[in-house]
Coordinates of C-alpha atoms and ligand atoms in Angstrom, one line a residue:
X1 CA 88.0 91.4 14.0
X2 CA 88.8 90.9 17.7
X3 CA 85.6 90.5 20.0
X4 CA 87.1 90.8 23.6
X5 CA 84.4 88.2 23.9
X6 CA 86.2 85.9 26.9
X7 CA 87.2 88.3 28.5
X8 CA 83.1 89.5 28.6
X9 CA 82.5 86.4 29.4
X10 CA 84.6 86.2 32.6
X11 CA 82.5 89.3 33.6
X12 CA 79.8 88.1 33.4
X13 CA 79.8 84.8 35.1
X14 CA 80.7 86.3 37.5
X15 CA 78.2 89.1 38.4
X16 CA 75.3 86.7 36.6
X17 CA 76.2 83.7 39.2
X18 CA 74.6 85.3 41.9
X19 CA 71.3 85.8 39.9
X20 CA 71.2 83.3 37.8
X21 CA 67.0 82.3 38.3
X22 CA 66.7 86.1 37.4
X23 CA 68.5 85.8 34.4
X24 CA 67.4 82.2 33.9
X25 CA 63.5 83.8 34.3
X26 CA 65.3 86.8 31.8
X27 CA 65.8 84.5 29.2
X28 CA 62.3 82.4 29.3
X29 CA 60.7 85.6 28.3
X30 CA 62.6 86.1 25.7
X31 CA 61.4 83.0 24.2
X32 CA 58.2 83.4 24.7
X33 CA 58.2 86.8 22.9
X34 CA 59.8 85.4 19.9
X35 CA 57.8 82.4 19.6
X36 CA 54.6 84.8 19.4
X37 CA 56.3 87.3 17.2
X38 CA 56.8 84.3 14.9
X39 CA 52.8 82.9 15.3
X40 CA 50.7 86.1 14.5
X41 CA 51.8 86.0 10.9
X42 CA 50.3 82.9 10.5
X43 CA 47.3 84.1 11.8
X44 CA 47.0 87.3 9.0
X45 CA 48.1 84.3 5.7
X46 CA 45.2 82.9 7.2
X47 CA 42.7 86.0 8.1
X48 CA 43.9 87.1 4.3
X49 CA 43.4 83.8 3.2
X50 CA 39.8 84.0 4.4
X51 CA 39.0 87.3 3.3
X52 CA 40.3 87.1 -0.7
X53 CA 38.2 83.1 -1.0
X54 CA 35.1 84.7 0.8
X55 CA 35.0 83.1 3.7
X56 CA 33.1 83.4 7.1
X57 CA 32.9 87.1 8.5
X58 CA 32.6 84.9 12.3
X59 CA 35.8 83.2 11.4
X60 CA 37.7 86.0 10.3
X61 CA 36.7 88.1 13.6
X62 CA 38.1 85.4 15.3
X63 CA 41.2 85.5 13.7
X64 CA 41.5 89.4 14.4
X65 CA 41.1 88.6 18.0
X66 CA 43.4 86.2 18.2
X67 CA 45.8 88.3 16.0
X68 CA 44.9 91.1 18.4
X69 CA 45.2 88.7 21.2
X70 CA 48.5 87.6 20.7
X71 CA 50.4 91.2 19.8
X72 CA 48.8 92.0 23.3
X73 CA 50.7 88.9 24.9
X74 CA 54.2 90.3 23.3
X75 CA 54.0 93.6 24.3
X76 CA 53.0 92.2 28.1
X77 CA 55.8 89.9 27.8
X78 CA 58.3 92.2 26.3
X79 CA 57.9 94.6 28.8
X80 CA 58.5 92.1 31.8
X81 CA 61.1 90.7 30.2
X82 CA 62.4 94.2 29.8
X83 CA 61.8 95.0 33.2
X84 CA 63.6 92.0 34.4
X85 CA 66.3 92.6 32.3
X86 CA 67.3 96.4 33.8
X87 CA 67.1 95.2 36.9
X88 CA 69.8 91.8 35.7
X89 CA 72.1 94.8 34.8
X90 CA 71.4 97.4 37.4
X91 CA 72.5 94.9 40.2
X92 CA 75.3 93.9 38.2
X93 CA 76.8 96.7 37.5
X94 CA 76.1 98.4 41.0
X95 CA 78.1 95.6 42.3
X96 CA 81.0 95.9 40.2
X97 CA 81.1 99.5 40.4
X98 CA 81.3 98.6 44.1
X99 CA 83.7 95.4 43.5
X100 CA 86.2 98.9 41.6
X101 CA 85.3 101.6 44.5
X102 CA 86.5 98.8 46.7
X103 CA 89.3 97.9 45.1
X104 CA 90.5 101.6 44.2
X105 CA 90.7 102.4 47.6
X106 CA 92.9 99.7 48.3
X107 CA 95.2 100.8 45.5
X108 CA 98.5 102.7 46.8
X109 CA 98.9 106.1 47.4
X110 CA 101.1 106.3 43.9
X111 CA 98.0 104.7 41.4
X112 CA 95.7 107.6 42.9
X113 CA 98.4 109.9 42.8
X114 CA 98.7 109.6 39.0
X115 CA 95.2 109.2 38.2
X116 CA 92.9 112.6 38.6
X117 CA 89.9 111.8 40.1
X118 CA 88.0 112.9 36.7
X119 CA 89.5 109.8 35.5
X120 CA 88.5 108.0 38.2
X121 CA 84.8 108.7 37.7
X122 CA 85.1 108.5 34.3
X123 CA 86.9 104.7 34.6
X124 CA 84.7 103.6 37.3
X125 CA 81.1 104.9 35.8
X126 CA 81.2 105.7 32.5
X127 CA 83.2 102.3 31.9
X128 CA 80.8 100.6 34.0
X129 CA 77.7 102.0 32.8
X130 CA 78.9 101.3 28.9
X131 CA 79.1 97.7 30.3
X132 CA 75.1 97.6 31.4
X133 CA 74.2 97.1 28.5
X134 CA 75.7 93.9 27.9
X135 CA 75.1 92.3 31.4
X136 CA 71.5 92.5 30.4
X137 CA 71.3 92.5 26.6
X138 CA 74.0 91.0 25.5
X139 CA 74.2 87.1 25.5
X140 CA 70.6 86.7 25.6
X141 CA 69.7 89.4 22.6
X142 CA 72.4 87.4 20.5
X143 CA 71.3 84.2 21.0
X144 CA 68.0 84.8 21.5
X145 CA 68.3 87.0 17.4
X146 CA 69.9 84.2 16.2
X147 CA 67.2 81.7 17.2
X148 CA 64.7 84.4 15.7
X149 CA 66.1 84.1 12.6
X150 CA 66.8 80.3 12.4
X151 CA 63.1 79.8 13.6
X152 CA 62.2 82.7 10.3
X153 CA 64.2 80.9 7.8
X154 CA 62.5 77.7 8.7
X155 CA 58.9 78.7 8.2
X156 CA 59.9 80.1 5.1
X157 CA 61.9 76.8 3.8
X158 CA 58.0 75.0 4.0
X159 CA 56.2 77.6 2.9
X160 CA 58.5 77.3 -0.3
X161 CA 62.2 75.6 -0.1
X162 CA 62.9 78.7 -3.5
X163 CA 62.0 81.2 -1.4
X164 CA 63.6 79.7 2.3
X165 CA 67.2 79.4 0.3
X166 CA 66.5 82.9 -0.9
X167 CA 66.2 84.4 1.8
X168 CA 68.6 82.1 3.8
X169 CA 71.6 83.2 1.1
X170 CA 70.6 87.0 1.4
X171 CA 70.7 87.0 5.7
X172 CA 73.9 85.2 5.4
X173 CA 75.3 87.8 3.1
X174 CA 73.9 90.8 4.8
X175 CA 75.0 89.1 8.0
X176 CA 78.1 88.9 6.8
X177 CA 78.7 91.9 4.9
X178 CA 77.6 94.3 8.7
X179 CA 80.2 92.2 10.4
X180 CA 82.9 92.8 7.8
X181 CA 82.2 96.5 8.0
X182 CA 82.0 96.6 11.8
X183 CA 85.6 95.8 12.3
X184 CA 86.4 99.6 10.8
X185 CA 84.8 101.7 13.5
X186 CA 86.7 100.2 16.4
X187 CA 90.0 102.1 16.6
X188 CA 87.8 105.2 16.2
X189 CA 85.7 104.0 19.3
X190 CA 88.3 103.8 21.7
X191 CA 90.7 106.8 20.5
X192 CA 87.0 108.2 21.4
X193 CA 86.7 106.7 24.8
X194 CA 90.1 107.9 25.8
X195 CA 89.4 111.6 24.5
X196 CA 86.6 111.2 26.8
X197 CA 88.2 110.4 30.0
X198 CA 91.2 113.0 29.2
X199 CA 88.8 115.8 29.1
X200 CA 86.4 114.7 32.8
X201 CA 90.0 114.4 34.0
X202 CA 91.3 117.7 32.7
X203 CA 88.1 119.5 33.8
X204 CA 87.2 117.5 37.5
X205 CA 91.2 118.6 38.1
X206 CA 90.7 122.4 37.3
X207 CA 87.1 122.4 38.8
X208 CA 88.7 121.6 42.2
X209 CA 91.5 124.2 41.9
X210 CA 88.5 127.2 40.7
X211 CA 90.2 129.3 43.7
X212 CA 93.6 128.8 43.1
X213 CA 93.5 129.2 39.1
X214 CA 91.5 132.3 39.4
X215 CA 93.9 133.4 42.5
X216 CA 96.9 133.2 40.2
X217 CA 95.7 134.8 37.0
X218 CA 95.9 131.2 34.9
X219 CA 92.4 131.6 33.8
X220 CA 93.9 131.8 30.0
X221 CA 95.9 128.6 30.1
X222 CA 93.6 126.4 31.8
X223 CA 91.3 127.8 28.7
X224 CA 93.8 127.7 26.3
X225 CA 94.5 123.8 27.3
X226 CA 90.8 123.1 27.2
X227 CA 90.1 124.7 23.9
X228 CA 92.8 122.6 23.0
X229 CA 91.8 119.3 24.2
X230 CA 87.8 120.0 22.8
X231 CA 90.2 121.2 19.5
X232 CA 91.4 117.5 19.5
X233 CA 88.6 115.7 20.4
X234 CA 86.2 117.2 17.5
X235 CA 88.1 114.9 14.8
X236 CA 88.5 111.7 16.2
X237 CA 84.4 111.7 17.5
X238 CA 83.5 113.4 13.8
X239 CA 85.1 109.9 12.8
X240 CA 83.7 107.3 15.2
X241 CA 79.9 108.5 14.9
X242 CA 80.9 109.2 10.8
X243 CA 81.7 105.7 10.9
X244 CA 78.9 104.3 13.0
X245 CA 76.0 106.3 10.9
X246 CA 78.1 104.5 7.6
X247 CA 77.1 101.1 9.1
X248 CA 73.8 102.6 9.6
X249 CA 73.9 103.0 6.6
X250 CA 75.1 99.8 5.0
X251 CA 72.0 98.2 6.5
X252 CA 69.5 99.8 5.3
X253 CA 70.5 99.7 2.2
X254 CA 70.4 96.2 2.1
X255 CA 67.5 95.7 3.8
X256 CA 66.0 97.3 1.4
X257 CA 67.6 95.3 -1.1
X258 CA 66.1 92.1 0.5
X259 CA 63.0 93.4 0.9
X260 CA 62.5 93.7 -3.1
X261 CA 63.8 90.3 -3.6
X262 CA 60.9 89.1 -1.4
X263 CA 58.2 91.0 -2.8
X264 CA 59.4 90.1 -6.4
X265 CA 59.6 86.1 -5.6
X266 CA 55.9 86.3 -3.8
X267 CA 54.6 88.2 -7.1
X268 CA 56.0 85.7 -8.8
X269 CA 55.0 82.4 -7.1
X270 CA 51.5 83.8 -6.7
X271 CA 51.7 84.9 -10.6
X272 CA 52.2 80.9 -11.4
X273 CA 48.9 79.5 -9.0
X274 CA 52.0 78.6 -6.0
X275 CA 51.0 80.1 -3.5
X276 CA 48.3 82.2 -1.9
X277 CA 48.0 85.9 -1.6
X278 CA 48.2 85.7 2.4
X279 CA 51.4 83.4 1.3
X280 CA 52.5 86.3 -0.3
X281 CA 52.1 88.2 2.1
X282 CA 54.0 86.1 4.8
X283 CA 56.9 86.2 2.7
X284 CA 56.9 89.8 2.8
X285 CA 56.7 90.2 6.5
X286 CA 59.3 87.0 7.7
X287 CA 61.7 89.1 5.0
X288 CA 61.0 92.1 7.3
X289 CA 60.7 90.5 10.4
X290 CA 64.4 89.0 9.6
X291 CA 65.9 92.5 9.4
X292 CA 65.5 92.8 13.5
X293 CA 68.2 89.7 14.0
X294 CA 70.4 91.0 11.5
X295 CA 70.4 94.4 12.9
X296 CA 70.3 93.4 16.5
X297 CA 73.5 91.1 16.3
X298 CA 75.0 94.1 14.1
X299 CA 75.0 96.6 16.7
X300 CA 75.0 93.8 19.6
X301 CA 78.3 93.0 18.3
X302 CA 79.3 96.9 17.6
X303 CA 78.7 97.6 21.1
X304 CA 80.9 94.4 22.4
X305 CA 83.0 96.4 20.1
X306 CA 82.7 99.8 22.0
X307 CA 82.6 98.2 25.1
X308 CA 85.7 96.1 23.9
X309 CA 88.0 99.4 25.4
X310 CA 85.8 99.4 28.6
X311 CA 86.1 95.9 29.6
X312 CA 89.8 95.5 29.4
X313 CA 90.3 98.4 31.2
X314 CA 87.7 97.2 33.9
X315 CA 89.8 93.8 33.9
X316 CA 93.1 96.2 34.0
X317 CA 92.1 97.9 37.0
X318 CA 90.9 94.8 38.9
X319 CA 94.2 93.3 37.6
X320 CA 96.0 95.9 39.5
X321 CA 97.7 94.8 43.0
X322 CA 98.8 97.2 45.8
X323 CA 102.4 96.9 46.4
X324 CA 101.8 97.8 49.1
X325 CA 101.0 94.0 50.5
X326 CA 98.8 93.5 53.8
X327 CA 101.0 92.0 56.8
X328 CA 101.1 88.6 58.3
X329 CA 98.8 90.2 60.7
X330 CA 101.5 90.8 63.9
X331 CA 99.7 92.2 66.4
X332 CA 101.2 95.6 67.7
X333 CA 101.7 96.4 71.1
X334 CA 99.1 98.3 73.4
X335 CA 99.5 101.4 74.6
X336 CA 102.3 104.1 74.0
X337 CA 104.8 103.1 70.5
X338 CA 108.0 103.2 70.5
X339 CA 109.6 104.2 66.3
X340 CA 112.8 103.4 65.1
X341 CA 114.1 103.9 61.8
X342 CA 117.0 101.5 60.6
X343 CA 119.2 103.6 57.7
X344 CA 115.5 104.0 55.8
X345 CA 116.3 105.0 52.0
X346 CA 113.0 106.0 50.1
X347 CA 112.1 108.4 47.4
X348 CA 108.7 108.3 44.7
X349 CA 110.5 107.8 42.1
X350 CA 113.7 104.8 42.6
X351 CA 115.7 107.5 40.5
X352 CA 114.8 110.6 43.1
X353 CA 115.8 109.5 46.7
X354 CA 113.7 111.8 49.6
X355 CA 114.8 110.4 52.6
X356 CA 118.3 108.9 52.6
X357 CA 119.8 107.2 55.6
X358 CA 117.1 108.0 57.9
X359 CA 118.2 106.5 61.3
X360 CA 116.8 107.3 65.1
X361 CA 114.9 106.2 67.8
X362 CA 112.3 107.5 69.8
X363 CA 111.1 106.3 73.3
X364 CA 107.5 105.7 73.8
X365 CA 106.1 108.9 75.3
X366 CA 108.7 110.9 74.4
X367 CA 108.0 113.2 71.5
X368 CA 110.4 114.6 68.6
X369 CA 110.0 117.6 67.0
X370 CA 111.4 117.6 63.2
X371 CA 112.2 120.4 61.5
X372 CA 113.7 121.3 58.4
X373 CA 112.9 123.7 54.9
X374 CA 110.1 122.9 52.8
X375 CA 110.5 119.9 50.6
X376 CA 113.4 118.4 52.7
X377 CA 111.3 115.3 53.6
X378 CA 108.9 115.8 56.9
X379 CA 105.8 114.6 55.4
X380 CA 107.6 112.1 54.2
X381 CA 109.0 110.4 56.5
X382 CA 105.5 110.7 58.3
X383 CA 103.7 108.8 55.2
X384 CA 106.7 106.5 55.8
X385 CA 105.4 105.7 59.3
X386 CA 101.8 105.1 57.7
X387 CA 103.1 102.9 55.9
X388 CA 101.1 104.9 52.2
X389 CA 104.2 104.3 51.0
X390 CA 106.6 101.5 51.5
X391 CA 110.5 102.1 51.4
X392 CA 113.1 100.7 49.1
X393 CA 116.0 100.4 51.7
X394 CA 116.5 100.2 56.1
X395 CA 114.0 99.0 58.4
X396 CA 111.1 101.0 60.0
X397 CA 110.0 99.7 63.5
X398 CA 106.4 100.5 65.6
X399 CA 106.4 99.4 69.0
X400 CA 109.5 97.2 67.8
X401 CA 107.8 95.4 65.6
X402 CA 108.9 95.9 61.7
X403 CA 105.9 98.1 60.1
X404 CA 104.7 95.9 57.4
X405 CA 104.2 92.6 60.0
X406 CA 101.2 93.8 61.0
X407 CA 97.6 94.5 59.5
X408 CA 97.5 97.9 57.7
X409 CA 94.1 98.9 59.1
X410 CA 95.8 98.1 62.2
X411 CA 98.5 100.2 62.0
X412 CA 96.9 103.1 60.9
X413 CA 94.3 102.3 63.6
X414 CA 97.2 102.7 66.4
X415 CA 98.2 105.7 64.8
X416 CA 97.1 109.7 64.5
X417 CA 98.0 112.1 62.1
X418 CA 96.8 115.6 61.6
X419 CA 97.5 117.3 58.5
X420 CA 97.8 120.7 57.0
X421 CA 94.4 120.0 54.8
X422 CA 92.2 118.6 57.3
X423 CA 88.9 116.5 55.3
X424 CA 86.0 117.2 56.3
X425 CA 83.2 115.0 54.8
X426 CA 79.5 116.1 54.0
X427 CA 78.2 113.9 56.5
X428 CA 76.8 114.9 60.1
X429 CA 79.5 116.0 63.0
X430 CA 79.4 112.7 64.5
X431 CA 80.5 111.0 61.3
X432 CA 82.8 113.6 60.9
X433 CA 84.7 112.8 64.1
X434 CA 84.0 109.1 64.5
X435 CA 85.2 108.3 60.5
X436 CA 81.4 106.4 60.6
X437 CA 82.3 104.1 63.7
X438 CA 79.1 103.8 65.4
X439 CA 80.7 102.0 68.5
X440 CA 82.0 105.7 69.5
X441 CA 79.1 106.6 72.6
X442 CA 77.9 110.3 71.9
X443 CA 78.9 110.9 75.4
X444 CA 82.7 109.6 74.7
X445 CA 82.2 112.9 71.3
X446 CA 81.2 115.2 73.8
X447 CA 83.7 115.0 76.3
X448 CA 86.6 115.4 74.0
X449 CA 85.3 118.2 72.0
X450 CA 84.4 120.1 75.6
X451 CA 88.0 118.9 76.2
X452 CA 89.2 120.7 73.1
X453 CA 87.7 123.6 74.0
X454 CA 85.2 123.1 71.5
X455 CA 82.2 123.2 73.9
X456 CA 80.8 127.0 72.2
X457 CA 80.8 125.6 68.8
X458 CA 79.6 122.6 70.4
X459 CA 76.4 124.7 71.6
X460 CA 76.4 126.6 68.5
X461 CA 75.7 123.9 66.2
X462 CA 72.1 123.3 65.3
X463 CA 71.1 120.0 65.4
X464 CA 74.0 118.9 67.9
X465 CA 75.9 115.7 66.4
X466 CA 73.4 115.2 64.0
X467 CA 74.6 118.9 62.0
X468 CA 75.1 118.1 58.5
X469 CA 78.8 119.8 57.5
X470 CA 79.5 121.0 53.8
X471 CA 81.9 119.2 52.2
X472 CA 84.7 121.9 52.0
X473 CA 83.7 122.3 55.9
X474 CA 81.9 125.3 55.1
X475 CA 80.7 127.6 57.3
X476 CA 84.3 126.0 59.7
X477 CA 87.2 128.3 60.6
X478 CA 90.9 126.9 59.6
X479 CA 91.4 126.4 63.3
X480 CA 87.8 124.6 64.3
X481 CA 88.7 122.4 61.5
X482 CA 91.9 121.6 62.7
X483 CA 90.5 121.0 66.4
X484 CA 87.9 118.5 64.7
X485 CA 91.0 116.8 63.5
X486 CA 92.2 116.7 66.6
X487 CA 89.1 115.6 68.1
X488 CA 89.1 112.7 65.3
X489 CA 92.5 111.5 66.5
X490 CA 91.5 111.1 70.7
X491 CA 88.2 109.5 69.5
X492 CA 90.7 107.2 67.7
X493 CA 92.9 106.9 70.9
X494 CA 96.1 105.7 69.2
X495 CA 99.5 105.0 70.6
X496 CA 101.2 107.5 68.1
X497 CA 100.0 110.8 66.9
X498 CA 101.7 112.3 64.4
X499 CA 101.3 116.1 64.2
X500 CA 102.3 118.0 60.6
X501 CA 101.4 121.5 61.6
X502 CA 99.3 124.0 59.9
X503 CA 101.4 126.5 58.6
X504 CA 98.5 129.2 58.1
X505 CA 98.5 131.6 60.6
X506 CA 95.6 130.9 62.9
X507 CA 94.4 134.2 65.4
X508 CA 96.1 133.9 68.7
X509 CA 93.1 132.9 71.0
X510 CA 92.7 129.4 68.3
X511 CA 96.0 128.8 68.1
X512 CA 96.0 128.9 72.3
X513 CA 93.6 126.8 72.2
X514 CA 95.2 124.4 69.8
X515 CA 98.4 124.3 71.9
X516 CA 96.1 122.9 74.6
X517 CA 94.7 120.6 72.6
X518 CA 98.3 119.3 71.3
X519 CA 99.3 119.2 75.2
X520 CA 96.4 117.2 75.9
X521 CA 96.9 114.5 72.9
X522 CA 99.9 114.1 73.9
X523 CA 99.8 113.4 77.0
X524 CA 100.5 110.0 77.9
X525 CA 101.1 109.1 73.7
X526 CA 104.3 109.5 71.5
X527 CA 104.6 112.2 69.5
X528 CA 106.1 113.3 66.3
X529 CA 105.5 117.3 65.6
X530 CA 106.5 118.7 62.7
X531 CA 106.4 122.0 63.8
X532 CA 106.5 125.6 61.4
X533 CA 106.9 127.3 64.4
X534 CA 109.4 126.9 67.3
X535 CA 107.0 127.7 69.8
X536 CA 105.2 124.1 69.0
X537 CA 108.8 122.5 69.1
X538 CA 108.9 123.7 73.2
X539 CA 107.1 120.2 74.0
X540 CA 109.6 118.2 71.7
X541 CA 111.6 116.0 74.1
X542 CA 113.9 115.6 71.7
X543 CA 114.8 117.6 68.4
X544 CA 115.5 116.2 64.3
X545 CA 116.6 118.5 61.7
X546 CA 116.4 117.6 58.2
X547 CA 117.7 119.0 55.3
X548 CA 118.0 117.5 51.6
X549 CA 116.3 114.8 53.0
X550 CA 119.0 113.6 55.3
X551 CA 119.2 113.8 59.3
X552 CA 122.3 116.7 59.9
X553 CA 121.1 117.1 63.8
X554 CA 118.7 114.6 66.2
X555 CA 119.5 114.9 69.6
X556 CA 117.6 116.1 73.2
X557 CA 116.2 119.3 73.2
X558 CA 117.7 120.8 75.9
X559 CA 120.9 119.7 75.4
X560 CA 120.9 121.3 71.2
X561 CA 119.2 124.7 73.2
X562 CA 122.7 125.0 75.5
X563 CA 125.5 124.0 72.4
X564 CA 125.8 127.0 70.8
X565 CA 127.3 125.4 67.8
X566 CA 124.3 123.2 66.9
X567 CA 121.7 124.3 64.4
X568 CA 119.1 124.4 66.5
X569 CA 121.1 126.9 68.5
X570 CA 121.4 129.0 65.7
X571 CA 117.7 128.5 64.5
X572 CA 116.5 129.6 68.5
X573 CA 119.1 132.6 67.9
X574 CA 117.3 134.0 64.2
X575 CA 113.8 132.9 64.4
X576 CA 112.8 129.7 62.5
X577 CA 110.6 132.3 60.4
X578 CA 113.7 133.6 59.0
X579 CA 114.8 130.6 58.4
X580 CA 112.8 128.3 56.9
X581 CA 109.5 130.1 55.8
Ligands
LIG601 N1 103.7 112.4 46.2 C1 104.6 113.0 46.1 N2 105.3 112.0 44.4 C2 106.1 112.4 44.4 N3 107.5 113.5 44.5 C3 106.8 114.2 46.3 C4 105.6 113.7 45.8 N4 105.6 114.1 47.9 C5 106.3 115.0 48.6 N5 107.0 115.1 46.8 C6 108.9 115.6 46.7 O1 109.9 114.4 47.7 C7 109.9 115.6 48.7 C8 110.1 116.2 49.6 O2 108.2 116.3 49.7 P1 107.7 116.4 51.8 O3 108.0 115.2 52.8 O4 106.4 116.9 51.0 O5 109.0 117.6 51.7 P2 108.4 118.6 53.6 O6 107.1 118.1 54.0 O7 108.9 118.5 54.2 O8 108.5 120.1 52.9 C9 109.9 117.5 47.6 O9 110.8 117.3 46.7 C10 109.4 116.5 47.3 O10 108.5 117.2 45.6
LIG602 MG1 105.3 119.0 54.8

């Protein structure tokens, strides 16, 4: 039997500390409720004994009212306790969710590539949901039920030592048996949760790619995978559920034995005149009351075990450190930024190098056009500049500062990137453009939109900047989405702009608008343009051609264009489209 008690207590301490007073209140309420539960049968015993002994009706009335009063109070206390414990649980688990989300956002791209969004949802929400039970109930219920059990046994001893002894032995045996068989279910539950996460991971991925799946006729393959997952899931789930019910059955049987024992003892003691009828009743009642803590202790321990996997995964996730260190906070120079690569080697995994021995230098304010086949490493080059990944060898300098010196956020603020896929959020146009930065005034946004030729589009918005955008940029053309991405970069005012140009063909009018926007964006900034069209490259001062992750040509565009022996010259003759796309 292995309980993740220590990990659990560590999480508990961390997230309950800020609400210690409320937790204390929860404990007090619970104890009060236990006290009331123990007191009420005493009133009943008095009632029964008075009634069978021919007592006064008035006393019976008082006893009855007292009984009802205590029962109602107990209900009231339970409701408040429940309310407080839910509040504690939600506050704690929301904090935990927040911490996990913030933590995951800080983790590397490599981490996010490895884990599907469905899996992340299951880990952050599923696992935390399971934990929420503990924050409200586990310790308190466990302690509360142990107290209740001891209280009941003491009261039984006080009635008659034989009854006390017999029921104590029974309670011990029952607890022991249940805890012993509980351990069996754990592996099944762990396996079940794992498959659960896999299933949702798969589902999330497929739903996100519905269009591609249908378009490519992969539906049958997806359905097959889907059925396979269900097929694997079913037997594991069955075993997990069955083991759970087996424990339930054992509990019921044990309780039946306990009841029979109480009845037999009570009947015997009554028949020899040792106890009154009211006492027989109270013995039976208390023995019955004992089933609650035994059952609860079992469920709580069982839940703890089920959550063991979740607790462990949450802890694992929290312990995972981004491999990209934050940087010592060295400032970057203001204004345009120079870029320098010195013998840079990089691969997403150590075994497969993607970029090799990349060295070049770009003066501030200059524009570099990067050409190369699909897969030659152009996008990777851009990612390295944003430090989405760290390089294995060499050095990258931005603004004459090694890239790992400045704070990551500062670095990414000073470098603007526009890629093929523009990620729009389900939020207002304003928030989409400013990335929720409220310091940027509306007048500035409108100015930039005007500048980029988006005036007509902006005027057509029903609520201006407050218009909500659909999450996938519904209702926006590809060109408009691109222009919005440019607007974003403009508003952030970076010193270096990277354009990983859209390969989608735009209509000529939009293309013209985008070209103008690019000109404006590059004005007074250093630029790296990953080009899929030769038209784009006309703006570049320098040209760099990548092949299989190596630089095979680098030089001034004009000189290369004039040199009949150069690759670039050759490309200009044949056309980039024919060679590369
Ligand atoms: N996230 C990634 N993980 C592993 N390999 C990757 C990843 N992204 C790209 N690659 C690989 O790196 C190489 C270069 O890719 P990329 O930089 O996207 O090329 P380009 O932008 O020139 O088309 C390709 O072989 C590609 O398969
Ligand atoms: Mg690319």
